[in-house]
Amino acid sequence: MATLRNERANGHDVSHEPALDHDHFIERDGMRFAGTHLIVDLWQASNLDDIDAVDAALRKAADAAGATLLNIDLHSFTPNGGITGVAVLAESHISIHTWPEHAYAAVDVFMCGDAQPHKAVEMLKRAFLPGMLTISEHRRGVMP
């Protein structure tokens, strides 16, 4: 029988229970973790000041990854035309922050469950045509 323990986190009780099949944690390479978080830098990229192109890219990225899009919220800045925003997913999020004056975008892709975040990156590459792209991958919520 599993034991339940309570801890205090930021003034709130946090219950720790055994993993359930419906918790959307991922099991891979002998590890169990909450999700994959990709930190993506796009350099020499285009369409970074086009809010419609950014919206379409986030929608296509979520779809390609097999994620469930819940909402997109984007904001365009003046005078440089930079855009910041997030696609809120049932499986987590894709966020983007662009600096068109430097042809640079910072993107986070965090997904849990069966979603495939690397497929989202492929769609972002198609949308923004970066000359250079870097990705770092982090496993979030690795179970002890």
XYZ file of N, CA and C in Angstrom:
432
model
N 0.845 -1.175 0.000
C 0.000 0.000 0.000
C 0.893 1.241 0.000
N 0.553 2.191 -0.829
C 1.335 3.416 -0.942
C 1.061 4.328 0.244
N 2.073 5.077 0.611
C 1.891 6.031 1.697
C 1.699 7.414 1.118
N 1.010 8.242 1.870
C 0.735 9.613 1.468
C 1.453 10.524 2.443
N 2.172 11.524 1.926
C 2.831 12.458 2.821
C 2.475 13.864 2.389
N 2.305 14.743 3.324
C 1.968 16.137 3.048
C 3.147 17.019 3.386
N 3.367 18.012 2.563
C 4.406 19.000 2.798
C 3.813 20.376 2.616
N 4.502 21.380 3.097
C 4.075 22.755 2.908
C 4.926 23.360 1.803
N 4.292 23.945 0.810
C 4.996 24.635 -0.278
C 4.315 25.977 -0.468
N 5.035 27.057 -0.243
C 4.470 28.399 -0.366
C 3.193 28.555 0.456
N 3.176 27.955 1.637
C 2.035 28.112 2.524
C 0.868 27.201 2.219
N 1.002 26.295 1.255
C -0.086 25.400 0.879
C 0.335 23.961 1.103
N -0.638 23.126 1.478
C -0.354 21.702 1.592
C -0.200 21.119 0.203
N 0.830 20.322 0.015
C 1.068 19.652 -1.257
C 1.086 18.162 -0.974
N 0.176 17.423 -1.579
C 0.119 15.986 -1.365
C 0.977 15.281 -2.392
N 1.692 14.276 -1.934
C 2.523 13.455 -2.822
C 1.940 12.055 -2.813
N 1.440 11.634 -3.950
C 0.829 10.324 -4.073
C 1.572 9.537 -5.137
N 1.413 8.232 -5.136
C 2.024 7.449 -6.210
C 1.483 7.887 -7.560
N 2.291 7.713 -8.582
C 1.887 8.118 -9.933
C 0.672 7.313 -10.377
N -0.224 7.981 -11.036
C -1.399 7.341 -11.596
C -1.261 7.311 -13.101
N -1.918 6.372 -13.745
C -1.806 6.245 -15.191
C -2.258 7.505 -15.919
N -3.137 8.285 -15.343
C -3.677 9.460 -16.014
C -2.943 10.753 -15.649
N -1.769 10.657 -15.047
C -1.059 11.875 -14.639
C -0.255 12.500 -15.775
N -0.181 11.853 -16.923
C 0.501 12.343 -18.115
C 2.010 12.483 -17.937
N 2.575 11.865 -16.900
C 4.025 11.812 -16.786
C 4.551 10.906 -17.893
N 5.813 11.065 -18.210
C 6.447 10.337 -19.305
C 7.419 9.333 -18.712
N 7.470 8.143 -19.277
C 8.479 7.155 -18.896
C 9.363 6.897 -20.098
N 10.672 7.203 -19.942
C 11.619 7.024 -21.031
C 13.014 6.817 -20.449
N 13.761 5.921 -21.034
C 15.144 5.667 -20.623
C 15.252 5.359 -19.125
N 14.263 4.647 -18.602
C 14.290 4.275 -17.190
C 13.974 5.425 -16.240
N 13.483 6.527 -16.764
C 13.139 7.684 -15.939
C 11.645 7.976 -16.062
N 11.099 8.590 -15.029
C 9.705 9.052 -15.038
C 9.754 10.546 -14.745
N 9.159 11.355 -15.642
C 9.244 12.802 -15.493
C 7.996 13.476 -16.049
N 7.810 14.743 -15.650
C 6.589 15.469 -15.999
C 6.515 15.803 -17.478
N 7.609 16.233 -18.058
C 7.558 16.604 -19.462
C 8.904 17.032 -19.998
N 8.927 17.249 -21.294
C 10.128 17.688 -21.992
C 10.016 19.183 -22.251
N 11.052 19.914 -21.854
C 11.089 21.366 -22.033
C 12.241 21.677 -22.982
N 11.898 22.196 -24.157
C 12.900 22.578 -25.146
C 13.088 24.086 -25.098
N 14.318 24.525 -24.994
C 14.675 25.941 -25.065
C 15.273 26.135 -26.449
N 14.613 26.941 -27.269
C 14.981 27.068 -28.676
C 15.350 28.517 -28.984
N 16.502 28.717 -29.579
C 16.927 30.034 -30.060
C 16.960 30.004 -31.585
N 16.243 30.936 -32.194
C 16.221 31.071 -33.648
C 16.970 32.338 -34.024
N 17.992 32.213 -34.825
C 18.794 33.353 -35.282
C 18.644 33.501 -36.784
N 18.816 34.720 -37.288
C 18.700 35.010 -38.721
C 17.336 34.534 -39.229
N 16.326 34.798 -38.407
C 14.974 34.320 -38.706
C 14.135 35.420 -39.353
N 13.072 35.016 -40.024
C 12.176 35.964 -40.689
C 10.767 35.869 -40.097
N 9.898 36.792 -40.494
C 8.493 36.836 -40.066
C 8.313 37.096 -38.577
N 9.330 37.633 -37.922
C 9.273 37.802 -36.478
C 8.469 39.015 -36.035
N 8.074 39.875 -36.983
C 7.239 41.030 -36.650
C 5.835 40.899 -37.236
N 5.510 39.720 -37.734
C 4.221 39.458 -38.369
C 3.358 38.638 -37.406
N 2.436 39.328 -36.718
C 1.649 38.659 -35.678
C 0.790 37.529 -36.244
N 0.317 37.678 -37.470
C -0.471 36.597 -38.090
C 0.396 35.379 -38.373
N 1.633 35.616 -38.808
C 2.558 34.505 -39.069
C 2.933 33.792 -37.767
N 3.122 34.562 -36.693
C 3.455 33.967 -35.400
C 2.271 33.138 -34.895
N 1.075 33.679 -34.998
C -0.133 32.952 -34.591
C -0.244 31.638 -35.366
N -0.094 31.704 -36.672
C -0.196 30.497 -37.503
C 0.896 29.494 -37.147
N 2.104 29.975 -36.879
C 3.215 29.089 -36.532
C 2.940 28.349 -35.222
N 2.413 29.056 -34.229
C 2.114 28.410 -32.947
C 1.012 27.369 -33.111
N 0.008 27.682 -33.908
C -1.079 26.729 -34.153
C -0.563 25.470 -34.856
N 0.255 25.661 -35.881
C 0.809 24.521 -36.618
C 1.767 23.713 -35.750
N 2.545 24.399 -34.912
C 3.484 23.707 -34.028
C 2.740 22.824 -33.028
N 1.696 23.357 -32.433
C 0.902 22.576 -31.481
C 0.281 21.368 -32.171
N -0.275 21.583 -33.346
C -0.912 20.499 -34.087
C 0.102 19.420 -34.469
N 1.255 19.832 -34.981
C 2.280 18.866 -35.395
C 2.766 18.016 -34.222
N 2.792 18.618 -33.029
C 3.256 17.907 -31.841
C 2.195 16.988 -31.255
N 0.980 17.081 -31.784
C -0.102 16.278 -31.236
C -0.643 16.842 -29.935
N -0.462 18.150 -29.735
C -0.914 18.807 -28.515
C -2.304 19.401 -28.720
N -2.976 19.677 -27.620
C -4.315 20.252 -27.634
C -4.229 21.743 -27.335
N -4.490 22.566 -28.336
C -4.429 24.017 -28.176
C -5.654 24.509 -27.414
N -5.414 25.249 -26.333
C -6.506 25.813 -25.539
C -6.700 27.294 -25.837
N -5.579 28.029 -26.028
C -5.672 29.471 -26.225
C -4.336 29.998 -26.744
N -4.394 31.076 -27.521
C -3.182 31.800 -27.918
C -3.361 33.246 -27.504
N -2.342 33.803 -26.876
C -2.351 35.213 -26.487
C -1.044 35.829 -26.989
N -1.154 36.820 -27.892
C 0.018 37.469 -28.480
C -0.073 38.979 -28.288
N 1.078 39.600 -28.155
C 1.143 41.058 -28.045
C 2.281 41.549 -28.934
N 2.004 42.587 -29.734
C 3.015 43.194 -30.605
C 3.480 44.506 -29.985
N 4.784 44.727 -29.989
C 5.368 45.940 -29.420
C 5.744 46.922 -30.524
N 5.653 48.210 -30.200
C 6.131 49.247 -31.111
C 7.275 49.970 -30.424
N 8.231 50.494 -31.114
C 8.281 50.645 -32.563
C 8.962 49.491 -33.292
N 9.611 48.558 -32.596
C 10.418 47.547 -33.293
C 9.616 46.388 -33.848
N 8.342 46.224 -33.439
C 7.515 45.148 -33.969
C 7.721 43.807 -33.310
N 8.457 43.769 -32.206
C 8.649 42.510 -31.498
C 7.321 41.957 -31.011
N 7.263 40.658 -30.881
C 6.046 39.970 -30.461
C 6.378 39.069 -29.289
N 5.496 39.055 -28.311
C 5.617 38.114 -27.205
C 4.285 37.413 -27.046
N 4.334 36.156 -26.701
C 3.071 35.457 -26.539
C 3.234 34.012 -26.154
N 2.080 33.388 -25.978
C 2.056 31.996 -25.547
C 0.870 31.266 -26.169
N 1.128 30.032 -26.526
C 0.068 29.102 -26.883
C -0.110 28.213 -25.656
N -1.255 28.326 -25.012
C -1.548 27.506 -23.842
C -2.101 26.180 -24.344
N -1.481 25.108 -23.898
C -1.833 23.767 -24.344
C -2.352 22.945 -23.174
N -3.190 21.986 -23.434
C -3.581 21.045 -22.385
C -2.332 20.336 -21.860
N -1.336 20.180 -22.725
C -0.089 19.492 -22.371
C 0.980 20.450 -21.864
N 0.739 21.738 -21.763
C 1.584 22.781 -21.188
C 1.577 24.026 -22.048
N 2.702 24.348 -22.750
C 2.722 25.615 -23.492
C 3.834 25.676 -24.538
N 3.669 26.638 -25.449
C 4.735 27.090 -26.335
C 4.757 28.605 -26.169
N 5.889 29.163 -25.782
C 5.978 30.621 -25.673
C 7.005 31.141 -26.667
N 6.807 32.395 -27.076
C 7.710 33.013 -28.047
C 7.926 34.479 -27.697
N 9.146 34.936 -27.891
C 9.518 36.339 -27.699
C 10.448 36.679 -28.867
N 10.067 37.691 -29.660
C 10.855 37.993 -30.858
C 11.505 39.365 -30.775
N 12.672 39.462 -31.378
C 13.411 40.703 -31.566
C 13.709 40.815 -33.064
N 12.752 41.336 -33.846
C 12.949 41.405 -35.300
C 14.175 42.225 -35.688
N 14.499 43.239 -34.899
C 15.659 44.077 -35.214
C 16.972 43.303 -35.107
N 16.940 42.147 -34.465
C 18.117 41.273 -34.374
C 17.891 39.937 -35.089
N 16.733 39.807 -35.752
C 16.362 38.564 -36.443
C 16.469 37.360 -35.497
N 16.020 37.576 -34.240
C 16.155 36.576 -33.180
C 14.813 36.309 -32.511
N 14.571 35.047 -32.172
C 13.401 34.662 -31.380
C 13.816 33.643 -30.326
N 13.275 33.822 -29.127
C 13.446 32.870 -28.028
C 12.125 32.125 -27.872
N 12.195 30.794 -27.937
C 10.988 29.970 -27.880
C 11.166 28.896 -26.815
N 10.122 28.683 -26.030
C 10.071 27.567 -25.083
C 8.966 26.629 -25.549
N 9.258 25.354 -25.573
C 8.259 24.346 -25.905
C 8.289 23.346 -24.749
N 7.227 23.335 -23.954
C 7.139 22.424 -22.808
C 5.888 21.582 -22.974
N 6.074 20.259 -23.013
C 4.937 19.363 -23.224
C 5.070 18.104 -22.384
N 3.914 17.631 -21.921
C 3.861 16.386 -21.173
C 3.058 15.360 -21.967
N 2.883 14.206 -21.376
C 2.062 13.166 -21.997
C 2.622 12.658 -23.302
N 1.727 12.375 -24.234
C 2.128 11.799 -25.518
C 2.544 12.833 -26.555
N 2.471 14.123 -26.215
C 2.855 15.175 -27.171
C 4.332 15.023 -27.540
N 4.673 15.461 -28.742
C 6.039 15.329 -29.265
C 6.614 16.716 -29.556
N 7.271 17.331 -28.571
C 7.724 18.712 -28.715
C 8.717 18.944 -29.856
N 9.515 17.965 -30.202
C 10.472 18.155 -31.306
C 9.746 18.380 -32.637
N 8.555 17.821 -32.782
C 7.787 18.057 -34.003
C 7.290 19.499 -34.071
N 7.052 20.110 -32.911
C 6.681 21.529 -32.880
C 7.830 22.384 -33.403
N 9.046 22.024 -33.039
C 10.225 22.787 -33.483
C 10.356 22.724 -34.998
N 10.049 21.590 -35.588
C 10.115 21.478 -37.048
C 9.175 22.478 -37.717
N 7.991 22.654 -37.154
C 7.042 23.623 -37.718
C 7.544 25.059 -37.522
N 8.167 25.341 -36.402
C 8.712 26.677 -36.157
C 9.837 26.988 -37.149
N 10.639 25.981 -37.466
C 11.696 26.169 -38.469
C 11.095 26.525 -39.823
N 10.023 25.856 -40.207
C 9.364 26.144 -41.483
C 8.777 27.555 -41.509
N 8.245 27.982 -40.389
C 7.583 29.290 -40.324
C 8.565 30.457 -40.310
N 9.703 30.290 -39.623
C 10.607 31.418 -39.405
C 11.926 31.316 -40.169
N 12.174 30.193 -40.817
C 13.344 29.993 -41.682
C 14.647 30.509 -41.063
N 14.986 30.047 -39.858
C 16.207 30.549 -39.224
C 17.470 30.082 -39.947
N 18.466 30.960 -39.986
C 19.769 30.571 -40.519
C 20.518 29.705 -39.524
N 20.209 29.907 -38.233
C 20.832 29.113 -37.172
C 19.792 28.852 -36.095
N 19.809 27.651 -35.548
C 18.880 27.264 -34.505
C 19.628 26.449 -33.462
N 19.403 26.755 -32.197
C 19.966 25.934 -31.127
C 18.828 25.438 -30.247
N 18.992 24.227 -29.739
C 17.989 23.619 -28.853
C 18.698 23.019 -27.654
N 18.170 23.292 -26.471
C 18.585 22.537 -25.301
C 17.342 21.856 -24.748
N 17.518 20.637 -24.296
C 16.386 19.825 -23.822
C 16.546 19.548 -22.341
N 15.458 19.765 -21.618
C 15.451 19.519 -20.179
C 14.258 18.630 -19.839
N 14.485 17.685 -18.967
C 13.388 16.857 -18.462
C 12.913 17.504 -17.169
N 11.658 17.930 -17.153
C 11.095 18.606 -15.995
C 10.412 17.600 -15.094
N 10.506 17.809 -13.805
C 9.793 16.983 -12.834
C 10.252 15.541 -12.787
N 11.583 15.339 -12.856
C 12.103 13.971 -12.791
C 11.766 13.402 -11.413
N 11.122 12.244 -11.421
C 10.734 11.600 -10.162
C 11.984 11.089 -9.452
N 12.062 11.348 -8.144
C 13.238 10.857 -7.381
C 13.223 9.351 -7.231
